[in-house]
Structure formats: structure tokens, C-alpha cells
DNA sequence: ACCTGAACACCGTTCAAGT
DNA sequence: ACCTGAACACCGTTCAAGT
């Protein structure tokens, strides 16, 4: 069953993918649906409501892993799904840090992470905090990667030092070699996930 | 020396604090400076450049810790400074995940984190990755807290389950007790920092 | 060198009017 | 019930003109 709201959000996502968030306009959405901008208002309360819906639409895209898999594999699968949708829809990612996502789909993902942490043996009292932390890492990594926040790390040390006198960036100087080697983002993401899994395991054992 | 650009960015930040990002308008900035919107263009190339500058202006606000302090204390101080500015300027935080910050002030903060990680004994090869991870946690926590992303975790389980049939949120049901206790955000932030410090120490010892 | 004022091509949103 | 079209109060940005 394809509701009119769904159609609108699909078009909004497509416009965001093609031309960034600025291209998501009531008028542009209407035009693509063959309708005026005001015809959208019965299904979308305001532009803000539209963007809320867009975040929900994004979460809808991330597929959940098989419940039978071990918790580690499930967690890694969710993380990779998040990074995948971030790469498909980079313009929408920053909105995740702008408004809370409380759609059914958001809760579905949240519940899957809770379940994985419980299966890992994390004490129930700690689960909500740990979920917030690992979600922040995964969402933050995915958003930073596509937004260019991490690109500061891939600038050549030479360019960076040009901005400030050498003496003011001593650690950059000490790290020149490390900063010169190009970053393997796929590898870094997996390494981060390894560390998160190890962290979760440690929490579980501490709790026993 | 107070340049005209600085004045403009100060006004932009004030407007964002008062009325959100939507209130940051070329015309509004001009008005507050007693000038037309077009008078800003010699100092600000475009609205986008203005927002870049606003991110830089935000980073400018975070004070660096004394270099003589132990690395742990320095890292915690930076993290608390970030959270503090997030609370002072919540509207601007999401911009950090929208564009890279390569101003001198951003590099100053980055260098301080690099220095702390080096002093902790993290192998130089690992420092850039670890910096990206802990910065993501701290920035992500601060942004999520002020943006309301974390508010999903503080909704009553009852309200959440109303959105989906109980059987579809099994982990929520199992966590009902934990989800019902209100969250101490100050405490959670400190606990996260404890975990980060422990993680860094482990990396340092693994490297020896 | 620095600023103005009119103008252009847009926005989101309202409201009365149509079918 | 659903959509239109004109209108309102805004945007960012251009450009010629002023001093």
C-alpha cells in the first residue's frame, strides 16, 4: 500500500540525492508529482514535518540482520547497513543529528541493537547507554565520512602547517609520517567495529 | 584586532543562539550591524562561506587545557569544553557534521588531541584513527544531546510500544525497567569518557 | 574602498476559490 | 475531498549607482 505521504518522501529523498538538501523544495516535490506545492499540505504538515519524514524514510532503508546470527555479526551488519545508506544519501545524514527519529522504523533498528547487546551479555542497566555510544560512533563515522568532516585528516601536513606556524602544531609535526599515509576508510570502519565489539565483550564479562 | 569578518560571525552566532539556524540571514546580520545585506559580501563570499565561518567561530570557543596536565585530564577537559559549547550554541552543532573545519582554531584543537594521544603512548600510526573515533564520540554525544536525538531513549516505554505491536519490540519489553529510569546525562558523559580513557590506555599497552 | 537600492529568481505558507 | 492560483512576507545574490 503506497500512501501519498510515502510518494512525497520518496521524491524528497530522490531530490536530496540529486541536488542536496537545498533542492528539497515543496514546489520541486510538487512539480515531480505533477501537482502544485500546496497540494502536499494535507499529507505533510510543514517543511519541518517533511524533513522529519525524510529522516524516517532514511531509517526505513536500513535492512535488519537475521535474528539467528550471533550478536557480533548482527551488530556489524547493522553498522555496515548504516554506512551503506549514508553513502547512498549523503545529503540527508546530517539531519540525523538535527531531530529525533521516533518512527516505527527507527524503533525497529533500535530494538535490534538492544537485542544484540542483551545477547552479548551486557547488563540490562547498561544497555541503553551502550546503545547510545555505539550508535553515535557508527552514525558519526558514516556522517563524517560523507560530509567531509574527516577530510581534514587527509589533507597533506604541508597544507595544514601552512595555516599556522610550525611551533603551534607540534603534534602534527611529530605525526608527519602517519598523516602522510592515505587512509583506508573501509579498513578503519572495520577496525572501529572490532574495537566496539571488544568493548562490548569486556562490559559483558565485567557484569558477570 | 577585531576584523569585520569576526564581527559578522559574532552576530551570526548570536542570531543562531537566539532563533536557530533559520534566523541566520544575510539581511538580519546586516540589520544588526546597521548595514544592508550586500555590505557583507566583501567579507563573506556567500551564505555557505558564512556557515563555514560559523563552524570555525564555534571551535574558537573551546579553550585548550594546560599542556602540563596529564593526558587523561587534558582529554577530559577538551571533551567537557566541547559539550559546554554545544550547550551554549545548540543550533550550530549539526553544522559540524555538514562541512569540514580547517580553520586555524580547528587545527589547534586537533593538535591538542593528537598530543594527548601521543603522551598516552598510543602508537603514532594509530593516533589519527583514534582521534577520529574519540572526536566522533564526543562531538556526536554533544550534538545528539542538544538536538534531541537521544530523547528517543528517554521516552516512556509505554509511548514507544504504542507505535508498534509489542511482539515487534521484544528487546524494549525486556529492558522496560532500565528504560524507565531517567538518564543522568552528566554521569553518562563521564562514564563514556572513562571508557574512552580505558580504551586509549589499552591501545597504548598493546603497542608496547 | 565601501556601501546602497532596486531588481531577479526563488522560498514556505495562507487563503479563497474551484471541481 | 482534493487541488489550484494568486498573494504575502520572506530568501540569497546581481548589478549599476552613489560617496
mmCIF file of C-alpha atoms in Angstrom, chain A residues 22 48 94 96-108 110-112 114-115 118 123-133 135-141 143-144 147-155 159-161 163-164 168-175 178-179 183 185 188 191-192 195-196 199 203 206, chain B residues 22 48 94 96-108 110-112 114-115 118 123-133 135-141 143-144 147-155 159-161 163-164 168-175 178-179 183 185 188 191-192 195-196 199 203 206:
data_model
loop_
_atom_site.group_PDB
_atom_site.id
_atom_site.type_symbol
_atom_site.label_atom_id
_atom_site.label_comp_id
_atom_site.label_asym_id
_atom_site.label_seq_id
_atom_site.Cartn_x
_atom_site.Cartn_y
_atom_site.Cartn_z
ATOM 1 C CA UNK A 22 18.614 22.770 -0.876
ATOM 2 C CA UNK A 48 9.867 20.653 9.106
ATOM 3 C CA UNK A 94 23.349 15.452 8.941
ATOM 4 C CA UNK A 96 20.061 12.645 11.972
ATOM 5 C CA UNK A 97 21.858 14.991 14.379
ATOM 6 C CA UNK A 98 19.183 17.627 13.976
ATOM 7 C CA UNK A 99 15.979 15.914 15.075
ATOM 8 C CA UNK A 100 15.000 12.733 16.951
ATOM 9 C CA UNK A 101 13.816 9.775 14.894
ATOM 10 C CA UNK A 102 10.844 8.125 16.544
ATOM 11 C CA UNK A 103 9.216 6.457 13.589
ATOM 12 C CA UNK A 104 8.369 2.733 13.769
ATOM 13 C CA UNK A 105 11.358 2.023 11.552
ATOM 14 C CA UNK A 106 13.702 3.851 13.902
ATOM 15 C CA UNK A 107 12.367 1.795 16.809
ATOM 16 C CA UNK A 108 12.808 -1.391 14.801
ATOM 17 C CA UNK A 110 16.890 0.424 17.954
ATOM 18 C CA UNK A 111 15.270 -2.797 19.153
ATOM 19 C CA UNK A 112 17.618 -4.869 17.019
ATOM 20 C CA UNK A 114 19.187 -3.626 22.113
ATOM 21 C CA UNK A 115 18.644 -7.322 21.353
ATOM 22 C CA UNK A 118 21.421 -8.241 25.561
ATOM 23 C CA UNK A 123 23.881 -5.914 31.885
ATOM 24 C CA UNK A 124 20.373 -4.565 31.088
ATOM 25 C CA UNK A 125 21.059 -1.440 33.132
ATOM 26 C CA UNK A 126 23.972 -0.597 30.832
ATOM 27 C CA UNK A 127 22.287 -1.418 27.538
ATOM 28 C CA UNK A 128 20.678 1.989 26.831
ATOM 29 C CA UNK A 129 23.913 3.871 27.442
ATOM 30 C CA UNK A 130 25.983 1.438 25.377
ATOM 31 C CA UNK A 131 23.451 1.645 22.549
ATOM 32 C CA UNK A 132 23.742 5.434 22.525
ATOM 33 C CA UNK A 133 27.516 5.227 22.471
ATOM 34 C CA UNK A 135 25.129 4.327 17.612
ATOM 35 C CA UNK A 136 26.934 7.625 18.000
ATOM 36 C CA UNK A 137 30.171 6.090 16.752
ATOM 37 C CA UNK A 138 28.561 4.391 13.761
ATOM 38 C CA UNK A 139 26.262 7.261 12.801
ATOM 39 C CA UNK A 140 29.012 9.788 13.457
ATOM 40 C CA UNK A 141 31.548 7.907 11.374
ATOM 41 C CA UNK A 143 28.027 11.125 8.602
ATOM 42 C CA UNK A 144 31.571 12.465 8.976
ATOM 43 C CA UNK A 147 30.164 15.163 4.865
ATOM 44 C CA UNK A 148 33.870 15.730 4.580
ATOM 45 C CA UNK A 149 34.479 16.236 8.291
ATOM 46 C CA UNK A 150 37.141 13.538 8.148
ATOM 47 C CA UNK A 151 38.763 15.134 5.132
ATOM 48 C CA UNK A 152 40.674 17.388 7.491
ATOM 49 C CA UNK A 153 42.670 14.289 8.393
ATOM 50 C CA UNK A 154 43.530 13.553 4.796
ATOM 51 C CA UNK A 155 44.974 16.949 3.997
ATOM 52 C CA UNK A 159 48.975 22.383 3.667
ATOM 53 C CA UNK A 160 47.979 22.207 7.268
ATOM 54 C CA UNK A 161 51.148 23.641 8.592
ATOM 55 C CA UNK A 163 47.890 27.680 8.199
ATOM 56 C CA UNK A 164 49.769 28.019 11.433
ATOM 57 C CA UNK A 168 51.949 25.867 17.224
ATOM 58 C CA UNK A 169 51.228 22.400 15.835
ATOM 59 C CA UNK A 170 53.904 20.263 17.498
ATOM 60 C CA UNK A 171 51.890 17.044 17.458
ATOM 61 C CA UNK A 172 51.195 17.415 13.751
ATOM 62 C CA UNK A 173 54.924 17.670 13.187
ATOM 63 C CA UNK A 174 55.570 14.562 15.265
ATOM 64 C CA UNK A 175 52.933 12.668 13.308
ATOM 65 C CA UNK A 178 51.426 8.854 9.875
ATOM 66 C CA UNK A 179 49.463 11.796 8.492
ATOM 67 C CA UNK A 183 43.529 6.418 4.869
ATOM 68 C CA UNK A 185 38.239 4.094 5.182
ATOM 69 C CA UNK A 188 39.224 1.943 9.519
ATOM 70 C CA UNK A 191 38.815 -1.699 12.910
ATOM 71 C CA UNK A 192 36.475 0.621 14.787
ATOM 72 C CA UNK A 195 37.135 -2.207 18.965
ATOM 73 C CA UNK A 196 33.431 -1.729 19.674
ATOM 74 C CA UNK A 199 34.445 -3.118 24.315
ATOM 75 C CA UNK A 203 31.414 -4.936 29.532
ATOM 76 C CA UNK A 206 32.685 -7.300 33.834
ATOM 77 C CA UNK B 22 16.866 29.854 10.172
ATOM 78 C CA UNK B 48 27.874 28.856 2.556
ATOM 79 C CA UNK B 94 24.771 19.918 13.465
ATOM 80 C CA UNK B 96 29.918 20.171 12.368
ATOM 81 C CA UNK B 97 28.680 17.080 10.515
ATOM 82 C CA UNK B 98 27.953 19.093 7.398
ATOM 83 C CA UNK B 99 31.289 20.605 6.452
ATOM 84 C CA UNK B 100 34.969 20.125 7.364
ATOM 85 C CA UNK B 101 36.533 22.582 9.792
ATOM 86 C CA UNK B 102 40.004 23.531 8.659
ATOM 87 C CA UNK B 103 40.411 26.865 10.360
ATOM 88 C CA UNK B 104 43.497 27.524 12.493
ATOM 89 C CA UNK B 105 41.350 27.077 15.609
ATOM 90 C CA UNK B 106 40.172 23.660 14.450
ATOM 91 C CA UNK B 107 43.782 22.632 13.902
ATOM 92 C CA UNK B 108 44.724 23.936 17.331
ATOM 93 C CA UNK B 110 43.120 18.739 16.730
ATOM 94 C CA UNK B 111 46.783 19.174 17.648
ATOM 95 C CA UNK B 112 45.952 19.173 21.358
ATOM 96 C CA UNK B 114 46.999 14.382 18.944
ATOM 97 C CA UNK B 115 49.426 15.480 21.658
ATOM 98 C CA UNK B 118 50.910 10.595 21.853
ATOM 99 C CA UNK B 123 51.440 4.225 18.576
ATOM 100 C CA UNK B 124 51.797 7.156 16.127
ATOM 101 C CA UNK B 125 50.361 5.062 13.299
ATOM 102 C CA UNK B 126 47.141 4.646 15.282
ATOM 103 C CA UNK B 127 46.798 8.224 16.511
ATOM 104 C CA UNK B 128 44.850 9.670 13.554
ATOM 105 C CA UNK B 129 42.270 6.881 13.625
ATOM 106 C CA UNK B 130 41.868 7.052 17.391
ATOM 107 C CA UNK B 131 41.465 10.818 17.205
ATOM 108 C CA UNK B 132 38.696 10.446 14.642
ATOM 109 C CA UNK B 133 36.946 7.865 16.816
ATOM 110 C CA UNK B 135 36.195 13.055 18.434
ATOM 111 C CA UNK B 136 33.221 11.349 16.832
ATOM 112 C CA UNK B 137 32.047 10.074 20.208
ATOM 113 C CA UNK B 138 32.429 13.431 21.944
ATOM 114 C CA UNK B 139 31.068 15.560 19.099
ATOM 115 C CA UNK B 140 28.299 13.034 18.443
ATOM 116 C CA UNK B 141 27.274 12.880 22.085
ATOM 117 C CA UNK B 143 25.289 17.139 19.181
ATOM 118 C CA UNK B 144 22.822 14.338 19.917
ATOM 119 C CA UNK B 147 19.479 18.117 19.108
ATOM 120 C CA UNK B 148 17.106 15.705 20.782
ATOM 121 C CA UNK B 149 18.415 12.593 19.047
ATOM 122 C CA UNK B 150 18.921 10.993 22.440
ATOM 123 C CA UNK B 151 15.416 11.941 23.517
ATOM 124 C CA UNK B 152 14.185 8.801 21.835
ATOM 125 C CA UNK B 153 15.848 6.930 24.674
ATOM 126 C CA UNK B 154 14.068 8.929 27.311
ATOM 127 C CA UNK B 155 10.567 8.365 26.005
ATOM 128 C CA UNK B 159 4.680 5.574 24.379
ATOM 129 C CA UNK B 160 7.186 3.705 22.330
ATOM 130 C CA UNK B 161 5.298 0.458 22.364
ATOM 131 C CA UNK B 163 3.866 2.812 17.969
ATOM 132 C CA UNK B 164 4.405 -0.835 17.217
ATOM 133 C CA UNK B 168 7.860 -6.410 17.268
ATOM 134 C CA UNK B 169 9.882 -4.729 20.022
ATOM 135 C CA UNK B 170 10.943 -7.685 22.189
ATOM 136 C CA UNK B 171 14.147 -6.100 23.449
ATOM 137 C CA UNK B 172 12.287 -2.956 24.514
ATOM 138 C CA UNK B 173 9.972 -5.155 26.554
ATOM 139 C CA UNK B 174 12.909 -6.952 28.179
ATOM 140 C CA UNK B 175 14.503 -3.599 29.022
ATOM 141 C CA UNK B 178 16.110 0.093 32.546
ATOM 142 C CA UNK B 179 14.288 2.292 30.032
ATOM 143 C CA UNK B 183 19.018 9.294 32.429
ATOM 144 C CA UNK B 185 23.381 12.867 31.163
ATOM 145 C CA UNK B 188 26.674 9.195 31.245
ATOM 146 C CA UNK B 191 31.193 7.226 32.097
ATOM 147 C CA UNK B 192 31.715 7.381 28.339
ATOM 148 C CA UNK B 195 35.557 4.075 28.803
ATOM 149 C CA UNK B 196 37.409 6.118 26.194
ATOM 150 C CA UNK B 199 40.328 2.153 25.613
ATOM 151 C CA UNK B 203 45.840 0.646 22.930
ATOM 152 C CA UNK B 206 49.124 -3.186 23.321
#
